[in-house]
Short mmCIF file of C-alpha atoms in Angstrom, two decimals:
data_model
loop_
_atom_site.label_atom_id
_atom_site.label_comp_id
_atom_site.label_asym_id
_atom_site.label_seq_id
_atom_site.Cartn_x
_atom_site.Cartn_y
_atom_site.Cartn_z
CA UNK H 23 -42.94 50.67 128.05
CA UNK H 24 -39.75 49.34 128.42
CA UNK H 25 -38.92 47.41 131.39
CA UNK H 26 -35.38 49.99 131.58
CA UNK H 27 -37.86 52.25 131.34
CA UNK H 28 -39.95 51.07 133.82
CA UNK H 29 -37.29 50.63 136.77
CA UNK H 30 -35.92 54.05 136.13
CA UNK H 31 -40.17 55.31 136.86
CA UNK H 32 -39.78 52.45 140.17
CA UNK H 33 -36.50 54.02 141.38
CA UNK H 34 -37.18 57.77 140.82
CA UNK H 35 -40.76 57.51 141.92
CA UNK H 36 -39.89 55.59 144.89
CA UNK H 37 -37.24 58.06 145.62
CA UNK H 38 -39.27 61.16 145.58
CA UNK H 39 -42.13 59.64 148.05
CA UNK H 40 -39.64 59.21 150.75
CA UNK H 41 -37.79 62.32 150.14
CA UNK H 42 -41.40 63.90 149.88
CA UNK H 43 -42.36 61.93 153.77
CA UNK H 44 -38.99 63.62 154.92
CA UNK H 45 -39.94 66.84 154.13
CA UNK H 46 -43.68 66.51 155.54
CA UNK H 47 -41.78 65.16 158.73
CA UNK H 48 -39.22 67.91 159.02
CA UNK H 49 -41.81 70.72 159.16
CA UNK H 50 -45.03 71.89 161.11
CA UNK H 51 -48.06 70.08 161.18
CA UNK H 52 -50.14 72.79 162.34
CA UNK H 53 -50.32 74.11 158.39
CA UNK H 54 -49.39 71.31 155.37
CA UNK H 55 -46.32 73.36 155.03
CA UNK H 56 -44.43 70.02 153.93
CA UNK H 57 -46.89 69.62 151.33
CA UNK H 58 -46.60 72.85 149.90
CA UNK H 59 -42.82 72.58 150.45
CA UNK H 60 -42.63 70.06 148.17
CA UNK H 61 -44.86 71.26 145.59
CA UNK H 62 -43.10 74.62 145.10
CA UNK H 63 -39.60 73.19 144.95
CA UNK H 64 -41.18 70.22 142.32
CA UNK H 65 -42.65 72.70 140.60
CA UNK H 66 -38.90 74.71 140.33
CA UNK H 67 -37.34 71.13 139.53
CA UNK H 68 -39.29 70.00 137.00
CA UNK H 69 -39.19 73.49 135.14
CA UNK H 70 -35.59 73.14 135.39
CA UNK H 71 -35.76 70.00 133.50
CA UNK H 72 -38.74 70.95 131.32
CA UNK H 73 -36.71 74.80 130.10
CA UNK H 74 -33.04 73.02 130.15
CA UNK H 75 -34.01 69.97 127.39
CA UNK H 76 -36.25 72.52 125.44
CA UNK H 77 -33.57 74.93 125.08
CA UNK H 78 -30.28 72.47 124.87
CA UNK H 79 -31.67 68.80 124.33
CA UNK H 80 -28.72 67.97 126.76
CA UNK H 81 -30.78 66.05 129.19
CA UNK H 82 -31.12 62.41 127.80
CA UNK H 83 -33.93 60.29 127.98
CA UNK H 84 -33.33 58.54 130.41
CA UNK H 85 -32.34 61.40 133.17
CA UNK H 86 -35.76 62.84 132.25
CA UNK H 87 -37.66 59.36 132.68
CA UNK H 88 -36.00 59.43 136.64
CA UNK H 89 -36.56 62.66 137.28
CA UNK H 90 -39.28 64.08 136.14
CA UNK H 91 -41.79 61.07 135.41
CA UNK H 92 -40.64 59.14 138.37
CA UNK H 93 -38.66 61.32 141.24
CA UNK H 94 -40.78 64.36 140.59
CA UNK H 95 -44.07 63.16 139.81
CA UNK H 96 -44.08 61.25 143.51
CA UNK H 97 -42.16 63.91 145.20
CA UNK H 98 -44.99 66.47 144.33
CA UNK H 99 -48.62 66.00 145.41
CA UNK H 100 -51.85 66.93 144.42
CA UNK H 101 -54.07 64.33 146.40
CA UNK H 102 -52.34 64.87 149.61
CA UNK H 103 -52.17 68.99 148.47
CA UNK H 104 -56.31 68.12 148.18
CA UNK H 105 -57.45 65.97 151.22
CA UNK H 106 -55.13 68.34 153.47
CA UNK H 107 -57.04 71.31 152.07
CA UNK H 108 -60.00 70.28 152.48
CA UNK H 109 -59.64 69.37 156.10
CA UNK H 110 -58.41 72.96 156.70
CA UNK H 111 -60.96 75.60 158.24
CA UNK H 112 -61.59 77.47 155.29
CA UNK H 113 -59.35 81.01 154.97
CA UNK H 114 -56.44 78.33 155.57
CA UNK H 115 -57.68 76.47 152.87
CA UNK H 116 -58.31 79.39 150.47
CA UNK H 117 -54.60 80.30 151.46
CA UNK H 118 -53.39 77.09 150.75
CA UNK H 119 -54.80 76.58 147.44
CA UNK H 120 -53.75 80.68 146.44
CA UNK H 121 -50.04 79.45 147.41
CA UNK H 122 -49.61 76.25 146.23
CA UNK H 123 -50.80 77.35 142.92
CA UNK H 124 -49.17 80.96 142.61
CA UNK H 125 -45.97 79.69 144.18
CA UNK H 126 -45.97 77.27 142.00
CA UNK H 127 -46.38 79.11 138.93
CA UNK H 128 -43.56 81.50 139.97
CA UNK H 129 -41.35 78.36 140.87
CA UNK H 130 -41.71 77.28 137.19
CA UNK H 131 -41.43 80.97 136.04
CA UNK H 132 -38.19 81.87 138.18
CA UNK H 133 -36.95 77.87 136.62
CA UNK H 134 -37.15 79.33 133.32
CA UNK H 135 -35.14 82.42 134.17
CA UNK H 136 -32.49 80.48 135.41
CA UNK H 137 -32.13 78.03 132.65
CA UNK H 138 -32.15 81.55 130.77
CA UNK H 139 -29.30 82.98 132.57
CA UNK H 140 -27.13 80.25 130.97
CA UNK H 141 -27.20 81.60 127.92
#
């Protein structure tokens, strides 16, 4: 990897753990509603990007290198999605997992519409 390459990872990834830690901070504890917060809108994001260089090419290299390896890949979570299911009781946990991965999905889904729209 290049090291341009490499500080555009550093900067996105460290910007999408503290914008991640905002959003954990700014809502509920009582349910990892930050967590899955930040999943669904990642999710949305990163279809954006994924949908919008598939279908143009517009977005170069190194946009996509910032956002989606670096800011989106830290601002998402699957080890802190884990560790705060399993410490869940477990119909919160089974509703946890059923909406971080079905929101999810549709996040990416609805992403792909939008890009669509453009057309």
């Amino acid at each position: 990897m290049r090291p341009r390459d490499a500080a555009l990872v550093a900067a996105g990834g460290f910007a999408g753990a503290v914008s991640r830690h905002a959003v954990a901070v700014a809502l509920p504890e009582a349910f990892p509603w930050g967590t899955l917060a930040a999943n669904i809108a990642g999710a949305f994001l990163l279809g954006l990007v994924v949908y919008e260089t598939a279908k143009s090419g517009r977005i170069p290299d190194a946009a996509r290198l910032l956002l989606s390896t670096g800011f989106l890949s830290s601002f998402t979570t699957y080890s802190t999605f884990a560790s705060e299911t399993v410490a869940l009781a477990p119909r919160l946990a089974a509703l946890n997992v059923v909406a971080n991965y079905a929101l999810g999905f549709l996040a990416v889904l609805l992403a792909r519409e939008v890009v669509g729209w453009r057309s």
